Every structure is written in C-alpha cells, then in structure tokens.
Amino acid sequence: MNNLAERDQAVIWHPFTQMQTAPLPISIVRGEGSVLYGADGREYLDMISSWWVNLHGHAQPYIAQRVSEQLKTLEHVIFAGFTHPTAVELAERLVTILPQNQAKIFYSDNGSTAVEVALKMAFQYWHNLSKPRRKVIAFENAYHGDTFGAMAVGGRSAFTAPFVPFLFDVEYLPVPIAGQEEIVLERAATLFTDEVAAFIAEPLVQGAGGMVMYEPEVLDKLFQLAKKQGSLVIADEVMTGFGRTGRLFASHYLQEKPDLMCLSKGLTGGTMALGVTTCTQAIYDAFLSDNKFKTLFHGHSFTANPLACTAALASMDLLLSDETQANIQRITQQHTAFADQLATYSTIETIRQRGTLLAFDLKAGEQTSYFNNIRDTAYNFLLERNVLMRPLGNVLYLMPPYCTTNEQLAYVYQQIIYLAQTI
Ligand SMILES: *Cc1c(COP(=O)(O)O)cnc(C)c1O
C-alpha cells in the first residue's frame, strides 16, 4: 500500500463523507497561488479557497516566512494568566478594522467555537444581569458550525437529524431574500420580544445553506427590531469576513452594528485554525464583578496560539495592501461581467453576487433528470477539467483566493459555460 489514497482509506475518517460510497480522496502534495498540485502531477484550480479559508493563495511566501520566524521564537504558551505579543497585536489591529463598537477579542480555535463562545457570552450576559433570557432567533437554513450550540442555532436538516433531541430550541425566521422582505419583517415583529436573548445571522450571505443572499437594508431593520427589545445581535462572519463580500466585513454594509461577531476561516488567510469572538464593552462589562461566578468560564488548550495569531497578522498585512484590495475589486468586476454572460443560459437560474462571491443554481436538463445527480455531475465535470468547485446541492458558487488571475478566472468561467451547455 504505497498509494497515499489507499493508505488514507485504511486509517482515516473524513469530514462530511459517506465512507462506504465516497471515491478515494485526491492526494494533494503541494499548493501555490490558486493551484493545488496532485500526487499524480495534475493541477487543480482551487475555486472554493479550500473550504472558504484561503485568501492569498496556497503556501503564501510572506505568511510562511512570518510563521516560521514565530515558530523559532514562541510556538505556544498558556493564555490564562499569560499573554504574548502576537495575540495583543492581533487584537489591537482587529479592533481597528471591525465595526467601531467591537471592543474586546476572545480567542478560540475555529468557526464553531467562535459561535459557541458568542452564544455563551450572550446567555451569560443575561444571567449575570439577573435578567435571564432564553430565546434565540436564527434564520431558517442557517449554518453556524457542527458543535452542539452551533448546530442548535443552525437550521434543522438531515445533517442535524440524529442530534435534534439534544439541541436547544430556537425560533426561526425565513431568510429575507428579494421579494420576501415584508413577510419576514412582519414575522420578526411578533418573534422579537423581551424574552429574546440573541438574534444570530450570517450577514448578507448564508454560506452552507446554499449561498443565499439578501440585502443590508432588511438586515438593518431586523437588527433594529431585536435591539428595540434589548436583545443581543450576533453577526456570524466566519465565512463573510475578511473581504469576501467586497468590504472587509459584511457588517460594514450595515448602519446598525452587531453586539457580537464570530470570525474564523479567512482570519489566518487559511493557514492555521483560529477563531475569534468579539463583543461590545457593555457585554464585557457584564462579566466584571467581585463575584467569581460572573466569570466567562470558557477556554481551549490552544487559545490564542502564537503561530495562528502570527498567520492572522501576516494575512491582515496582505489583506489591507493596495494590491489585495485592487484584486478584490478586480475579481468582483470579472464575476459581474461573467454573470451577464451566464444569464443567457436556460440551465442557469438565480444568479447572485456579493463581492468575490458568485453563486447560481443549476437547473437539470434532459440529460440529468435527477436533482441529486446534478451535484455530482457538476462536481465531476469541473474536476475533470481541473477546476475544484464543490456544489451545495444544485447551487454552484465561486469563492476564489484573491490572488486568482484573470486568465485563471477566464478558464474557469469557460468550463462553467461548457457545463451549462451540457447539463
Ligand atoms: C464554516 C462556518 C462555521 C463553522 O466554522 P468551522 O471552522 O468549520 O467550525 C460557522 N459559521 C459559518 C457562517 C461558517 O461558514
């Protein structure tokens, strides 16, 4: 068993994978820019930024250099009772680019833990104020991660079915997509009461729920309804953060500001696992007390890992550079022009875009009569043409690293056109 995929199959259980029917995994041995190199010499254009984490391309030299220096300086240290320069610098810099009301940074390890921490902060905030509130409002079809609290605030689906008895109750609002705004606002007017502890949303784009997009104006109104009742608003920007939507954060499209924010994925440019939950001064203050029981009792062994913080600092340098900002605008414009072209195909529906994110639905033609097949058909069609995309059901989307060139985009767009002509 020299073949990597076979060795993998002997000992590894993969995420979101039915191990009985899944084909052998593709072995990737190297990455550079937007290209992944297979063990067999094949190249793949990574148009999903490796599960939405990569911002500046693979094995990015500047990030690699910074992390390797940090590795020789301080690889890790306990973060209770101790601190270190990279954690402080990252927190200082995050506060300057986040919505102005975000005052404090709490570190964890990934997007799901960032959401868990936000929920625990929200529940304990009310507990500490001796005004317990239990209700949480979330969007239907939301995805906030795979740990229990994060699952609880996500939409119920086949993915959560075995766990439903163990998930706390949440009230759901339909997503205010175009045309549904008034209905959602009416529903919200009855749902938002003074019993609501928190409202959690993926601002402007629901990722795993199918790249469902909606406008900032209606989210502002929902935030207002929540805030009128004193409820806390949580913006889960795990996917939308760090330039994806064309601005640094999707929350920057809003007039209202969230009370808590969840960040991960692009935070380290896709280099290391790191999560961040941010909050307002008022939330932080509700935990200050001579009473030890008002402490936020939450932490992880690798909280604020210096290597991950360094990767995040290096990624932020790159993100804020003129070059990357220009690339984000360039990709946005390329996507817009391609969207016009795509609109002429009858097999493509509901084309939607927010910044560097372009999504559309595939409509099964005569060749592919089963809805379920269309996902695998599209995935394999593109993969055979060296394009890595990972449809969500019949939803296809592009989320490229910001270093992706126009030539690479043009190649990918052309393969999508072939797909549209084929299905
Ligand atoms: C991916 C994602 C999460 C979970 O992040 P993990 O790092 O995979 O645990 C949470 N919220 C949103 C919006 C996400 O896209």
PDB file of N, CA, C and O in Angstrom, residues 3-4 26-31 35-45 383-384 386:
ATOM      1  N   ASN A   3       0.270   3.696  -2.255  1.00  0.00           N
ATOM      2  CA  ASN A   3      -0.576   4.762  -2.736  1.00  0.00           C
ATOM      3  C   ASN A   3      -1.191   5.539  -1.565  1.00  0.00           C
ATOM      4  O   ASN A   3      -1.804   4.955  -0.677  1.00  0.00           O
ATOM      5  N   LEU A   4      -1.015   6.847  -1.578  1.00  0.00           N
ATOM      6  CA  LEU A   4      -1.457   7.677  -0.444  1.00  0.00           C
ATOM      7  C   LEU A   4      -2.960   7.538  -0.183  1.00  0.00           C
ATOM      8  O   LEU A   4      -3.396   7.437   0.961  1.00  0.00           O
ATOM      9  N   ILE A  26      -8.543  12.615  -3.383  1.00  0.00           N
ATOM     10  CA  ILE A  26      -7.476  13.063  -4.278  1.00  0.00           C
ATOM     11  C   ILE A  26      -6.296  13.512  -3.421  1.00  0.00           C
ATOM     12  O   ILE A  26      -6.471  14.279  -2.473  1.00  0.00           O
ATOM     13  N   SER A  27      -5.120  13.020  -3.732  1.00  0.00           N
ATOM     14  CA  SER A  27      -3.931  13.377  -2.945  1.00  0.00           C
ATOM     15  C   SER A  27      -3.346  14.682  -3.456  1.00  0.00           C
ATOM     16  O   SER A  27      -3.021  14.800  -4.641  1.00  0.00           O
ATOM     17  N   ILE A  28      -3.223  15.630  -2.555  1.00  0.00           N
ATOM     18  CA  ILE A  28      -2.610  16.920  -2.902  1.00  0.00           C
ATOM     19  C   ILE A  28      -1.265  16.998  -2.175  1.00  0.00           C
ATOM     20  O   ILE A  28      -1.194  16.797  -0.959  1.00  0.00           O
ATOM     21  N   VAL A  29      -0.218  17.286  -2.917  1.00  0.00           N
ATOM     22  CA  VAL A  29       1.109  17.283  -2.304  1.00  0.00           C
ATOM     23  C   VAL A  29       1.727  18.676  -2.184  1.00  0.00           C
ATOM     24  O   VAL A  29       2.715  18.862  -1.467  1.00  0.00           O
ATOM     25  N   ARG A  30       1.116  19.657  -2.871  1.00  0.00           N
ATOM     26  CA  ARG A  30       1.720  20.986  -2.876  1.00  0.00           C
ATOM     27  C   ARG A  30       0.686  22.000  -3.340  1.00  0.00           C
ATOM     28  O   ARG A  30      -0.247  21.637  -4.071  1.00  0.00           O
ATOM     29  N   GLY A  31       0.868  23.238  -2.911  1.00  0.00           N
ATOM     30  CA  GLY A  31      -0.008  24.299  -3.395  1.00  0.00           C
ATOM     31  C   GLY A  31       0.786  25.553  -3.666  1.00  0.00           C
ATOM     32  O   GLY A  31       1.807  25.807  -3.009  1.00  0.00           O
ATOM     33  N   VAL A  35      -3.463  27.338  -7.221  1.00  0.00           N
ATOM     34  CA  VAL A  35      -3.330  26.000  -7.803  1.00  0.00           C
ATOM     35  C   VAL A  35      -2.908  24.978  -6.752  1.00  0.00           C
ATOM     36  O   VAL A  35      -1.996  25.216  -5.952  1.00  0.00           O
ATOM     37  N   LEU A  36      -3.601  23.833  -6.775  1.00  0.00           N
ATOM     38  CA  LEU A  36      -3.232  22.681  -5.947  1.00  0.00           C
ATOM     39  C   LEU A  36      -2.617  21.631  -6.876  1.00  0.00           C
ATOM     40  O   LEU A  36      -3.129  21.398  -7.964  1.00  0.00           O
ATOM     41  N   TYR A  37      -1.525  21.018  -6.421  1.00  0.00           N
ATOM     42  CA  TYR A  37      -0.841  20.033  -7.249  1.00  0.00           C
ATOM     43  C   TYR A  37      -1.060  18.641  -6.688  1.00  0.00           C
ATOM     44  O   TYR A  37      -0.766  18.377  -5.527  1.00  0.00           O
ATOM     45  N   GLY A  38      -1.582  17.755  -7.532  1.00  0.00           N
ATOM     46  CA  GLY A  38      -1.867  16.388  -7.132  1.00  0.00           C
ATOM     47  C   GLY A  38      -0.617  15.530  -7.144  1.00  0.00           C
ATOM     48  O   GLY A  38       0.365  15.853  -7.818  1.00  0.00           O
ATOM     49  N   ALA A  39      -0.674  14.412  -6.387  1.00  0.00           N
ATOM     50  CA  ALA A  39       0.442  13.473  -6.354  1.00  0.00           C
ATOM     51  C   ALA A  39       0.716  12.907  -7.743  1.00  0.00           C
ATOM     52  O   ALA A  39       1.845  12.535  -8.070  1.00  0.00           O
ATOM     53  N   ASP A  40      -0.333  12.869  -8.576  1.00  0.00           N
ATOM     54  CA  ASP A  40      -0.177  12.330  -9.941  1.00  0.00           C
ATOM     55  C   ASP A  40       0.251  13.399 -10.937  1.00  0.00           C
ATOM     56  O   ASP A  40       0.241  13.172 -12.141  1.00  0.00           O
ATOM     57  N   GLY A  41       0.591  14.586 -10.432  1.00  0.00           N
ATOM     58  CA  GLY A  41       1.058  15.648 -11.324  1.00  0.00           C
ATOM     59  C   GLY A  41      -0.057  16.545 -11.848  1.00  0.00           C
ATOM     60  O   GLY A  41       0.218  17.549 -12.503  1.00  0.00           O
ATOM     61  N   ARG A  42      -1.314  16.178 -11.550  1.00  0.00           N
ATOM     62  CA  ARG A  42      -2.412  17.023 -12.041  1.00  0.00           C
ATOM     63  C   ARG A  42      -2.503  18.325 -11.251  1.00  0.00           C
ATOM     64  O   ARG A  42      -2.119  18.395 -10.090  1.00  0.00           O
ATOM     65  N   GLU A  43      -3.030  19.346 -11.903  1.00  0.00           N
ATOM     66  CA  GLU A  43      -3.215  20.636 -11.247  1.00  0.00           C
ATOM     67  C   GLU A  43      -4.702  20.924 -11.107  1.00  0.00           C
ATOM     68  O   GLU A  43      -5.470  20.619 -12.005  1.00  0.00           O
ATOM     69  N   TYR A  44      -5.067  21.518  -9.979  1.00  0.00           N
ATOM     70  CA  TYR A  44      -6.463  21.879  -9.753  1.00  0.00           C
ATOM     71  C   TYR A  44      -6.539  23.352  -9.393  1.00  0.00           C
ATOM     72  O   TYR A  44      -5.800  23.818  -8.521  1.00  0.00           O
ATOM     73  N   LEU A  45      -7.440  24.065 -10.049  1.00  0.00           N
ATOM     74  CA  LEU A  45      -7.682  25.460  -9.677  1.00  0.00           C
ATOM     75  C   LEU A  45      -8.646  25.478  -8.491  1.00  0.00           C
ATOM     76  O   LEU A  45      -9.782  25.010  -8.600  1.00  0.00           O
ATOM     77  N   LEU A 383     -14.134  18.953 -12.118  1.00  0.00           N
ATOM     78  CA  LEU A 383     -12.891  18.355 -11.631  1.00  0.00           C
ATOM     79  C   LEU A 383     -12.097  17.735 -12.785  1.00  0.00           C
ATOM     80  O   LEU A 383     -10.875  17.866 -12.855  1.00  0.00           O
ATOM     81  N   GLU A 384     -12.811  17.094 -13.708  1.00  0.00           N
ATOM     82  CA  GLU A 384     -12.136  16.516 -14.889  1.00  0.00           C
ATOM     83  C   GLU A 384     -11.429  17.602 -15.679  1.00  0.00           C
ATOM     84  O   GLU A 384     -10.465  17.338 -16.387  1.00  0.00           O
ATOM     85  N   ASN A 386      -9.993  20.117 -14.284  1.00  0.00           N
ATOM     86  CA  ASN A 386      -9.023  20.712 -13.357  1.00  0.00           C
ATOM     87  C   ASN A 386      -9.540  21.923 -12.586  1.00  0.00           C
ATOM     88  O   ASN A 386      -8.775  22.819 -12.224  1.00  0.00           O
TER      89      ASN A 386
END
